[in-house]
PDB file of C-alpha atoms in Angstrom:
ATOM      1  CA  MET B 291      22.827 -18.060 -16.538  1.00 46.00           C
ATOM      2  CA  PRO B 292      21.043 -14.577 -16.518  1.00 59.00           C
ATOM      3  CA  VAL B 293      18.328 -12.964 -18.995  1.00 63.00           C
ATOM      4  CA  SER B 294      20.090 -10.817 -19.731  1.00 70.00           C
ATOM      5  CA  GLU B 295      17.750  -7.134 -19.486  1.00 69.00           C
ATOM      6  CA  ALA B 296      16.809  -6.632 -23.102  1.00 74.00           C
ATOM      7  CA  ASN B 297      15.606 -10.495 -23.270  1.00 80.00           C
ATOM      8  CA  GLN B 298      13.227 -10.116 -20.327  1.00 75.00           C
ATOM      9  CA  ARG B 299      12.483  -7.320 -21.089  1.00 75.00           C
ATOM     10  CA  SER B 300      11.255  -8.738 -25.017  1.00 80.00           C
ATOM     11  CA  GLN B 301       9.825 -11.938 -22.798  1.00 81.00           C
ATOM     12  CA  LEU B 302       7.641  -9.274 -20.617  1.00 80.00           C
ATOM     13  CA  ASP B 303       6.803  -7.502 -23.226  1.00 82.00           C
ATOM     14  CA  ALA B 304       5.546 -11.672 -24.967  1.00 86.00           C
ATOM     15  CA  PHE B 305       4.511 -12.505 -22.003  1.00 85.00           C
ATOM     16  CA  THR B 306       2.098  -9.174 -21.898  1.00 87.00           C
ATOM     17  CA  ASP B 307       0.593  -9.759 -25.066  1.00 89.00           C
ATOM     18  CA  HIS B 308      -0.331 -13.383 -23.969  1.00 89.00           C
ATOM     19  CA  VAL B 309      -1.345 -12.205 -20.768  1.00 90.00           C
ATOM     20  CA  THR B 310      -4.165  -9.297 -23.200  1.00 91.00           C
ATOM     21  CA  ALA B 311      -5.045 -11.905 -25.361  1.00 93.00           C
ATOM     22  CA  LEU B 312      -6.604 -14.395 -22.511  1.00 93.00           C
ATOM     23  CA  LEU B 313      -7.904 -11.116 -20.921  1.00 91.00           C
ATOM     24  CA  ALA B 314     -10.186 -10.480 -23.887  1.00 93.00           C
ATOM     25  CA  ASP B 315     -11.034 -13.907 -23.979  1.00 95.00           C
ATOM     26  CA  PRO B 316     -14.042 -14.325 -22.517  1.00 94.00           C
ATOM     27  CA  SER B 317     -13.603 -18.107 -22.441  1.00 96.00           C
ATOM     28  CA  THR B 318     -10.990 -17.967 -20.245  1.00 95.00           C
ATOM     29  CA  PRO B 319     -11.866 -19.272 -16.627  1.00 95.00           C
ATOM     30  CA  HIS B 320     -12.462 -16.799 -14.376  1.00 89.00           C
ATOM     31  CA  GLY B 321      -9.628 -18.318 -11.141  1.00 90.00           C
ATOM     32  CA  LEU B 322      -7.209 -18.230 -14.262  1.00 93.00           C
ATOM     33  CA  ALA B 323      -8.352 -14.478 -15.443  1.00 89.00           C
ATOM     34  CA  ARG B 324      -8.077 -13.506 -11.465  1.00 87.00           C
ATOM     35  CA  THR B 325      -4.139 -14.439 -11.624  1.00 89.00           C
ATOM     36  CA  LEU B 326      -3.617 -13.433 -15.200  1.00 91.00           C
ATOM     37  CA  ARG B 327      -4.965  -9.950 -13.652  1.00 88.00           C
ATOM     38  CA  ALA B 328      -2.574  -9.767 -10.970  1.00 88.00           C
ATOM     39  CA  THR B 329      -0.047 -10.775 -12.988  1.00 89.00           C
ATOM     40  CA  ALA B 330      -0.354  -8.246 -15.287  1.00 89.00           C
ATOM     41  CA  LYS B 331      -0.554  -5.712 -12.782  1.00 89.00           C
ATOM     42  CA  GLU B 332       3.493  -6.860 -10.976  1.00 91.00           C
ATOM     43  CA  ILE B 333       5.068  -7.189 -14.765  1.00 90.00           C
ATOM     44  CA  ALA B 334       3.938  -3.610 -14.782  1.00 90.00           C
ATOM     45  CA  LEU B 335       5.139  -2.183 -11.829  1.00 92.00           C
ATOM     46  CA  ALA B 336       7.861  -4.502 -12.333  1.00 91.00           C
ATOM     47  CA  ARG B 337       9.118  -2.081 -15.311  1.00 90.00           C
ATOM     48  CA  ASP B 338       8.598   1.170 -14.125  1.00 92.00           C
ATOM     49  CA  HIS B 339      10.944   0.001 -10.321  1.00 94.00           C
ATOM     50  CA  GLN B 340      13.322  -1.574 -13.035  1.00 91.00           C
ATOM     51  CA  ALA B 341      13.733   1.459 -15.763  1.00 92.00           C
ATOM     52  CA  SER B 342      14.558   3.412 -11.970  1.00 95.00           C
ATOM     53  CA  GLN B 343      16.920   0.795 -10.668  1.00 94.00           C
ATOM     54  CA  LYS B 344      18.720   1.401 -14.162  1.00 92.00           C
ATOM     55  CA  ALA B 345      19.356   4.791 -13.534  1.00 94.00           C
ATOM     56  CA  TRP B 346      20.027   4.178  -9.708  1.00 95.00           C
ATOM     57  CA  PRO B 347      21.473   0.425  -9.411  1.00 93.00           C
ATOM     58  CA  ASN B 348      23.017   1.085  -6.040  1.00 93.00           C
ATOM     59  CA  GLY B 349      19.131   1.423  -4.756  1.00 93.00           C
ATOM     60  CA  HIS B 350      19.406   5.036  -3.247  1.00 96.00           C
ATOM     61  CA  ILE B 351      19.261   8.350  -5.594  1.00 97.00           C
ATOM     62  CA  ASP B 352      21.210  10.783  -5.463  1.00 95.00           C
ATOM     63  CA  GLU B 353      18.325  13.478  -3.593  1.00 93.00           C
ATOM     64  CA  THR B 354      18.077  13.297  -0.604  1.00 96.00           C
ATOM     65  CA  PRO B 355      14.181  14.800   0.203  1.00 97.00           C
ATOM     66  CA  THR B 356      13.864  14.894   4.664  1.00 98.00           C
ATOM     67  CA  HIS B 357       9.518  14.676   3.937  1.00 98.00           C
ATOM     68  CA  VAL B 358       8.512  11.589   2.552  1.00 98.00           C
ATOM     69  CA  GLN B 359       5.735  10.342   1.470  1.00 98.00           C
ATOM     70  CA  ILE B 360       5.223   6.742   0.765  1.00 98.00           C
ATOM     71  CA  GLY B 361       2.076   5.203  -1.780  1.00 96.00           C
ATOM     72  CA  GLY B 362       0.094   8.375  -1.497  1.00 94.00           C
ATOM     73  CA  GLY B 363      -1.359   7.911  -5.083  1.00 90.00           C
ATOM     74  CA  THR B 364      -3.594  11.243  -6.258  1.00 92.00           C
ATOM     75  CA  HIS B 365      -2.477  12.952  -3.215  1.00 95.00           C
ATOM     76  CA  HIS B 366      -0.232  15.500  -2.575  1.00 95.00           C
ATOM     77  CA  ILE B 367       1.355  16.615   0.398  1.00 97.00           C
ATOM     78  CA  ASP B 368       3.226  20.317   0.302  1.00 96.00           C
ATOM     79  CA  GLY B 369       7.048  19.651   1.105  1.00 97.00           C
ATOM     80  CA  PHE B 370       6.919  15.571   0.153  1.00 98.00           C
ATOM     81  CA  PHE B 371       8.817  14.220  -2.106  1.00 98.00           C
ATOM     82  CA  ASN B 372       5.935  11.217  -3.055  1.00 98.00           C
ATOM     83  CA  ILE B 373       7.600   7.733  -4.026  1.00 98.00           C
ATOM     84  CA  ASP B 374       5.146   5.062  -5.685  1.00 97.00           C
ATOM     85  CA  ALA B 375       4.899   2.162  -7.848  1.00 95.00           C
ATOM     86  CA  VAL B 376       2.440   3.464  -9.458  1.00 92.00           C
ATOM     87  CA  PRO B 377       1.802   7.434 -11.042  1.00 92.00           C
ATOM     88  CA  PRO B 378       1.835  10.025 -10.318  1.00 93.00           C
ATOM     89  CA  ALA B 379       4.888   9.806  -8.410  1.00 96.00           C
ATOM     90  CA  ASP B 380       7.814  11.837  -7.771  1.00 97.00           C
ATOM     91  CA  LEU B 381       9.779   8.483  -8.594  1.00 97.00           C
ATOM     92  CA  LEU B 382       8.169   4.823  -9.631  1.00 97.00           C
ATOM     93  CA  TRP B 383       9.437   2.647  -7.205  1.00 97.00           C
ATOM     94  CA  ASP B 384       8.639  -0.221  -5.732  1.00 97.00           C
ATOM     95  CA  VAL B 385       9.379  -0.243  -2.332  1.00 98.00           C
ATOM     96  CA  ARG B 386       8.945  -3.664  -1.228  1.00 97.00           C
ATOM     97  CA  GLU B 387      12.794  -3.873  -2.828  1.00 96.00           C
ATOM     98  CA  GLY B 388      13.090  -1.952  -0.184  1.00 97.00           C
ATOM     99  CA  ILE B 389      13.503   2.376  -0.064  1.00 98.00           C
ATOM    100  CA  PRO B 390      15.265   3.647  -2.317  1.00 98.00           C
ATOM    101  CA  LEU B 391      16.549   6.802   0.174  1.00 98.00           C
ATOM    102  CA  HIS B 392      20.227   7.384   1.742  1.00 98.00           C
ATOM    103  CA  ASP B 393      20.416   6.255   6.015  1.00 98.00           C
ATOM    104  CA  ALA B 394      19.599   8.926   7.970  1.00 98.00           C
ATOM    105  CA  SER B 395      18.098  11.338   5.601  1.00 98.00           C
ATOM    106  CA  VAL B 396      14.177  11.529   6.277  1.00 98.00           C
ATOM    107  CA  GLN B 397      12.821  13.885   9.116  1.00 98.00           C
ATOM    108  CA  VAL B 398       9.506  12.241   8.180  1.00 98.00           C
ATOM    109  CA  LEU B 399       8.321   9.471   6.401  1.00 98.00           C
ATOM    110  CA  PHE B 400       4.189   9.055   5.750  1.00 98.00           C
ATOM    111  CA  SER B 401       1.612   6.653   4.572  1.00 98.00           C
ATOM    112  CA  GLU B 402      -1.707   6.094   4.636  1.00 98.00           C
ATOM    113  CA  HIS B 403      -3.937   3.299   2.740  1.00 95.00           C
ATOM    114  CA  PHE B 404      -0.562   2.276   1.771  1.00 97.00           C
ATOM    115  CA  LEU B 405       0.401  -0.778   4.302  1.00 97.00           C
ATOM    116  CA  GLU B 406      -2.590  -2.936   3.682  1.00 96.00           C
ATOM    117  CA  HIS B 407      -1.477  -3.351   0.368  1.00 94.00           C
ATOM    118  CA  ILE B 408       1.281  -5.005   0.760  1.00 96.00           C
ATOM    119  CA  ASP B 409       2.439  -9.044   1.427  1.00 96.00           C
ATOM    120  CA  TYR B 410       2.957  -9.391   4.970  1.00 97.00           C
ATOM    121  CA  PRO B 411       5.348  -9.894   6.873  1.00 98.00           C
ATOM    122  CA  HIS B 412       7.291 -10.639   3.733  1.00 98.00           C
ATOM    123  CA  SER B 413       6.642  -6.988   2.545  1.00 98.00           C
ATOM    124  CA  ALA B 414       5.273  -5.366   5.053  1.00 98.00           C
ATOM    125  CA  LYS B 415       8.250  -5.979   7.867  1.00 98.00           C
ATOM    126  CA  HIS B 416      10.101  -5.205   4.791  1.00 98.00           C
ATOM    127  CA  TYR B 417       9.066  -1.068   4.823  1.00 98.00           C
ATOM    128  CA  ALA B 418       9.423  -0.981   8.710  1.00 98.00           C
ATOM    129  CA  ARG B 419      13.250  -1.738   9.079  1.00 98.00           C
ATOM    130  CA  GLU B 420      13.557  -0.132   6.131  1.00 98.00           C
ATOM    131  CA  ALA B 421      12.245   2.841   7.789  1.00 98.00           C
ATOM    132  CA  HIS B 422      13.735   2.999  10.641  1.00 98.00           C
ATOM    133  CA  ARG B 423      17.320   2.940   8.574  1.00 98.00           C
ATOM    134  CA  VAL B 424      16.589   6.152   6.679  1.00 98.00           C
ATOM    135  CA  LEU B 425      15.316   8.112   8.693  1.00 98.00           C
ATOM    136  CA  SER B 426      17.488  10.677  10.855  1.00 98.00           C
ATOM    137  CA  PRO B 427      17.818  10.038  15.022  1.00 97.00           C
ATOM    138  CA  GLY B 428      14.773  11.333  16.329  1.00 98.00           C
ATOM    139  CA  GLY B 429      12.466  11.218  13.194  1.00 98.00           C
ATOM    140  CA  GLN B 430       9.239   9.632  12.586  1.00 98.00           C
ATOM    141  CA  VAL B 431       7.529   6.812  10.257  1.00 98.00           C
ATOM    142  CA  ILE B 432       3.661   8.447  10.716  1.00 98.00           C
ATOM    143  CA  THR B 433       1.595   4.561   9.238  1.00 98.00           C
ATOM    144  CA  GLY B 434      -2.484   5.128   8.558  1.00 98.00           C
ATOM    145  CA  VAL B 435      -4.351   2.187   7.727  1.00 97.00           C
ATOM    146  CA  PRO B 436      -8.020   1.081   7.528  1.00 94.00           C
ATOM    147  CA  ASP B 437      -8.303   0.014  11.880  1.00 95.00           C
ATOM    148  CA  ALA B 438      -9.689  -3.693  11.982  1.00 95.00           C
ATOM    149  CA  ALA B 439     -10.425  -2.683  16.125  1.00 95.00           C
ATOM    150  CA  HIS B 440     -13.448  -0.669  14.359  1.00 92.00           C
ATOM    151  CA  VAL B 441     -14.827  -2.679  12.294  1.00 90.00           C
ATOM    152  CA  LEU B 442     -14.851  -5.879  14.338  1.00 93.00           C
ATOM    153  CA  ASN B 443     -16.339  -3.667  16.908  1.00 92.00           C
ATOM    154  CA  GLN B 444     -19.022  -2.849  15.493  1.00 87.00           C
ATOM    155  CA  TYR B 445     -19.867  -7.197  14.452  1.00 91.00           C
ATOM    156  CA  PRO B 446     -22.778  -8.274  14.532  1.00 89.00           C
ATOM    157  CA  ALA B 447     -24.062  -4.334  13.641  1.00 82.00           C
ATOM    158  CA  PRO B 448     -27.673  -3.034  12.777  1.00 78.00           C
ATOM    159  CA  PRO B 449     -28.307  -1.815   8.573  1.00 75.00           C
ATOM    160  CA  THR B 450     -27.478   1.935   9.738  1.00 78.00           C
ATOM    161  CA  GLN B 451     -24.329   1.192  10.869  1.00 77.00           C
ATOM    162  CA  ALA B 452     -23.016  -0.883   8.083  1.00 82.00           C
ATOM    163  CA  ALA B 453     -25.122   1.396   5.373  1.00 85.00           C
ATOM    164  CA  GLU B 454     -22.636   4.080   7.035  1.00 84.00           C
ATOM    165  CA  MET B 455     -19.191   1.652   5.949  1.00 84.00           C
ATOM    166  CA  ILE B 456     -20.609   1.375   2.954  1.00 84.00           C
ATOM    167  CA  ASP B 457     -21.265   5.013   1.274  1.00 86.00           C
ATOM    168  CA  ARG B 458     -17.690   6.391   3.267  1.00 85.00           C
ATOM    169  CA  TRP B 459     -15.557   3.064   1.620  1.00 83.00           C
ATOM    170  CA  TYR B 460     -17.452   1.970  -1.195  1.00 82.00           C
ATOM    171  CA  ALA B 461     -19.513   5.105  -2.515  1.00 79.00           C
ATOM    172  CA  ASN B 462     -17.482   4.024  -5.920  1.00 79.00           C
ATOM    173  CA  ARG B 463     -17.480   0.833  -6.714  1.00 80.00           C
ATOM    174  CA  THR B 464     -18.709  -2.122  -8.318  1.00 81.00           C
ATOM    175  CA  CYS B 465     -19.107  -4.525  -5.541  1.00 81.00           C
ATOM    176  CA  ARG B 466     -21.605  -2.686  -3.660  1.00 81.00           C
ATOM    177  CA  GLY B 467     -24.765  -4.997  -4.494  1.00 82.00           C
ATOM    178  CA  ASP B 468     -22.294  -7.891  -2.919  1.00 84.00           C
ATOM    179  CA  ILE B 469     -22.446  -6.458   0.280  1.00 85.00           C
ATOM    180  CA  ASN B 470     -25.061  -8.097   1.677  1.00 84.00           C
ATOM    181  CA  THR B 471     -24.297  -8.960   5.252  1.00 86.00           C
ATOM    182  CA  TYR B 472     -21.755  -7.041   7.984  1.00 88.00           C
ATOM    183  CA  LEU B 473     -19.683 -10.151   7.459  1.00 90.00           C
ATOM    184  CA  ASP B 474     -19.314  -9.026   4.086  1.00 87.00           C
ATOM    185  CA  LEU B 475     -17.829  -5.784   5.050  1.00 86.00           C
ATOM    186  CA  ILE B 476     -15.251  -7.393   7.166  1.00 89.00           C
ATOM    187  CA  ASN B 477     -14.629  -9.624   4.883  1.00 88.00           C
ATOM    188  CA  TYR B 478     -14.054  -6.095   2.247  1.00 83.00           C
ATOM    189  CA  VAL B 479     -11.637  -4.413   4.813  1.00 83.00           C
ATOM    190  CA  PHE B 480      -9.619  -7.946   5.064  1.00 86.00           C
ATOM    191  CA  ARG B 481      -9.075  -9.520   1.919  1.00 83.00           C
ATOM    192  CA  ASP B 482     -10.270  -5.778  -0.748  1.00 76.00           C
ATOM    193  CA  GLN B 483     -11.123  -8.145  -3.582  1.00 69.00           C
ATOM    194  CA  ASP B 484      -8.692  -7.703  -7.781  1.00 61.00           C
ATOM    195  CA  ASP B 485     -12.284  -7.960  -9.786  1.00 61.00           C
ATOM    196  CA  ASP B 486     -11.957  -3.910 -10.494  1.00 66.00           C
ATOM    197  CA  PRO B 487      -8.552  -3.251 -12.083  1.00 68.00           C
ATOM    198  CA  THR B 488      -8.972  -0.224 -10.124  1.00 70.00           C
ATOM    199  CA  TYR B 489      -8.269  -1.579  -7.564  1.00 76.00           C
ATOM    200  CA  ASN B 490      -6.091  -3.732  -5.452  1.00 82.00           C
ATOM    201  CA  PRO B 491      -5.874  -6.439  -2.741  1.00 88.00           C
ATOM    202  CA  HIS B 492      -6.087  -5.903   1.169  1.00 91.00           C
ATOM    203  CA  TYR B 493      -3.421  -8.244   1.571  1.00 93.00           C
ATOM    204  CA  TRP B 494      -2.871  -7.562   5.860  1.00 94.00           C
ATOM    205  CA  ALA B 495      -5.165  -5.812   8.364  1.00 95.00           C
ATOM    206  CA  TYR B 496      -3.655  -4.359  11.058  1.00 96.00           C
ATOM    207  CA  ASP B 497      -5.056  -1.834  14.618  1.00 96.00           C
ATOM    208  CA  ALA B 498      -2.997  -0.041  17.092  1.00 97.00           C
ATOM    209  CA  GLU B 499      -1.737  -3.642  19.214  1.00 97.00           C
ATOM    210  CA  LYS B 500      -0.345  -4.854  15.002  1.00 98.00           C
ATOM    211  CA  LEU B 501       0.800  -1.287  14.041  1.00 98.00           C
ATOM    212  CA  THR B 502       2.937  -1.328  17.309  1.00 98.00           C
ATOM    213  CA  GLN B 503       3.929  -4.406  17.391  1.00 98.00           C
ATOM    214  CA  LEU B 504       4.806  -4.086  13.719  1.00 98.00           C
ATOM    215  CA  PHE B 505       7.519  -0.616  14.086  1.00 98.00           C
ATOM    216  CA  ALA B 506       8.458  -1.678  17.877  1.00 98.00           C
ATOM    217  CA  GLU B 507      10.320  -4.750  15.877  1.00 98.00           C
ATOM    218  CA  ALA B 508      11.948  -2.809  12.854  1.00 98.00           C
ATOM    219  CA  GLY B 509      13.620  -0.807  15.995  1.00 98.00           C
ATOM    220  CA  PHE B 510      11.922   1.703  16.924  1.00 98.00           C
ATOM    221  CA  THR B 511      11.608   2.549  20.572  1.00 91.00           C
ATOM    222  CA  HIS B 512       9.061   4.999  20.591  1.00 97.00           C
ATOM    223  CA  ILE B 513       5.375   4.278  19.482  1.00 98.00           C
ATOM    224  CA  GLU B 514       2.146   5.742  19.617  1.00 98.00           C
ATOM    225  CA  PRO B 515      -1.204   7.348  18.263  1.00 98.00           C
ATOM    226  CA  TRP B 516      -0.591   9.902  16.074  1.00 98.00           C
ATOM    227  CA  PRO B 517      -3.253  13.057  16.062  1.00 96.00           C
ATOM    228  CA  PHE B 518      -5.043  13.714  12.909  1.00 97.00           C
ATOM    229  CA  ASP B 519      -3.567  16.533  10.851  1.00 97.00           C
ATOM    230  CA  ALA B 520      -5.750  17.235   7.602  1.00 96.00           C
ATOM    231  CA  THR B 521      -2.304  19.514   6.528  1.00 96.00           C
ATOM    232  CA  ILE B 522      -0.939  15.840   6.245  1.00 97.00           C
ATOM    233  CA  ALA B 523      -3.373  14.000   6.096  1.00 98.00           C
ATOM    234  CA  ASN B 524      -6.124  13.271   3.226  1.00 96.00           C
ATOM    235  CA  PRO B 525      -9.809  14.248   5.322  1.00 95.00           C
ATOM    236  CA  LYS B 526     -11.108  11.592   3.766  1.00 91.00           C
ATOM    237  CA  ARG B 527      -9.234   9.146   5.067  1.00 93.00           C
ATOM    238  CA  GLU B 528      -9.416   9.881   8.735  1.00 94.00           C
ATOM    239  CA  TRP B 529     -12.884   7.770   9.853  1.00 92.00           C
ATOM    240  CA  ALA B 530     -13.108   3.729  11.561  1.00 92.00           C
ATOM    241  CA  SER B 531      -8.360   4.136  10.221  1.00 96.00           C
ATOM    242  CA  ILE B 532      -5.953   4.206  13.009  1.00 97.00           C
ATOM    243  CA  TYR B 533      -2.163   6.025  12.592  1.00 98.00           C
ATOM    244  CA  VAL B 534       0.310   6.033  15.127  1.00 98.00           C
ATOM    245  CA  VAL B 535       3.592   7.862  14.878  1.00 98.00           C
ATOM    246  CA  ALA B 536       7.109   5.121  15.545  1.00 98.00           C
ATOM    247  CA  THR B 537      10.273   7.453  16.048  1.00 98.00           C
ATOM    248  CA  ARG B 538      13.337   6.570  15.348  1.00 97.00           C
TER     249      ARG B 538
END
């Protein structure tokens, strides 16, 4: 028998209180604390997603934006409607559950350093299929991710190469002291850890070949490298990232 919405909220509230208490307890084992942090994040995402879902139970919002950014966070693009699972956003929505837009309604769908933060294959392939569904004929999905090929092609790397990557990607992270070898950098790119609650882990790594295969499988027939455009993309993301554009 399905749990009512009110009962589900009540259960989530009670569970969240219990998780918070366990995380505040220094005796909670490290492994359990990591799992509980991930669980707390998912509960918070689910709450916001369910609130939006309540407003649009058919999974499609009333608006029909033609230029859409997915997972942009604080990166604002003029003229783009931003959908994200966390604020700030024009719409709080978990796109792992689908893109809440109408069929063939979008001209440009843009994301950067988002795809690696959702699980593969289920959510990543579902996102690619949803991108194909919401794009109008001739519409484009532009996707940027950390370039796994760039990182792997440097291995084994000299200390100067590792230092540049650390400064560019991890300057504001507490993990800098734990990046002791270049292989540590590779591990962070492939599976960035979640010990810092400010950051979300990486679930999958991509290169140009993998991005091409992902969108081809979703039905796109024309996929090519995207020339970096700082009027849309975040200039801080250009270094060691790979961008492709897939046209419907």
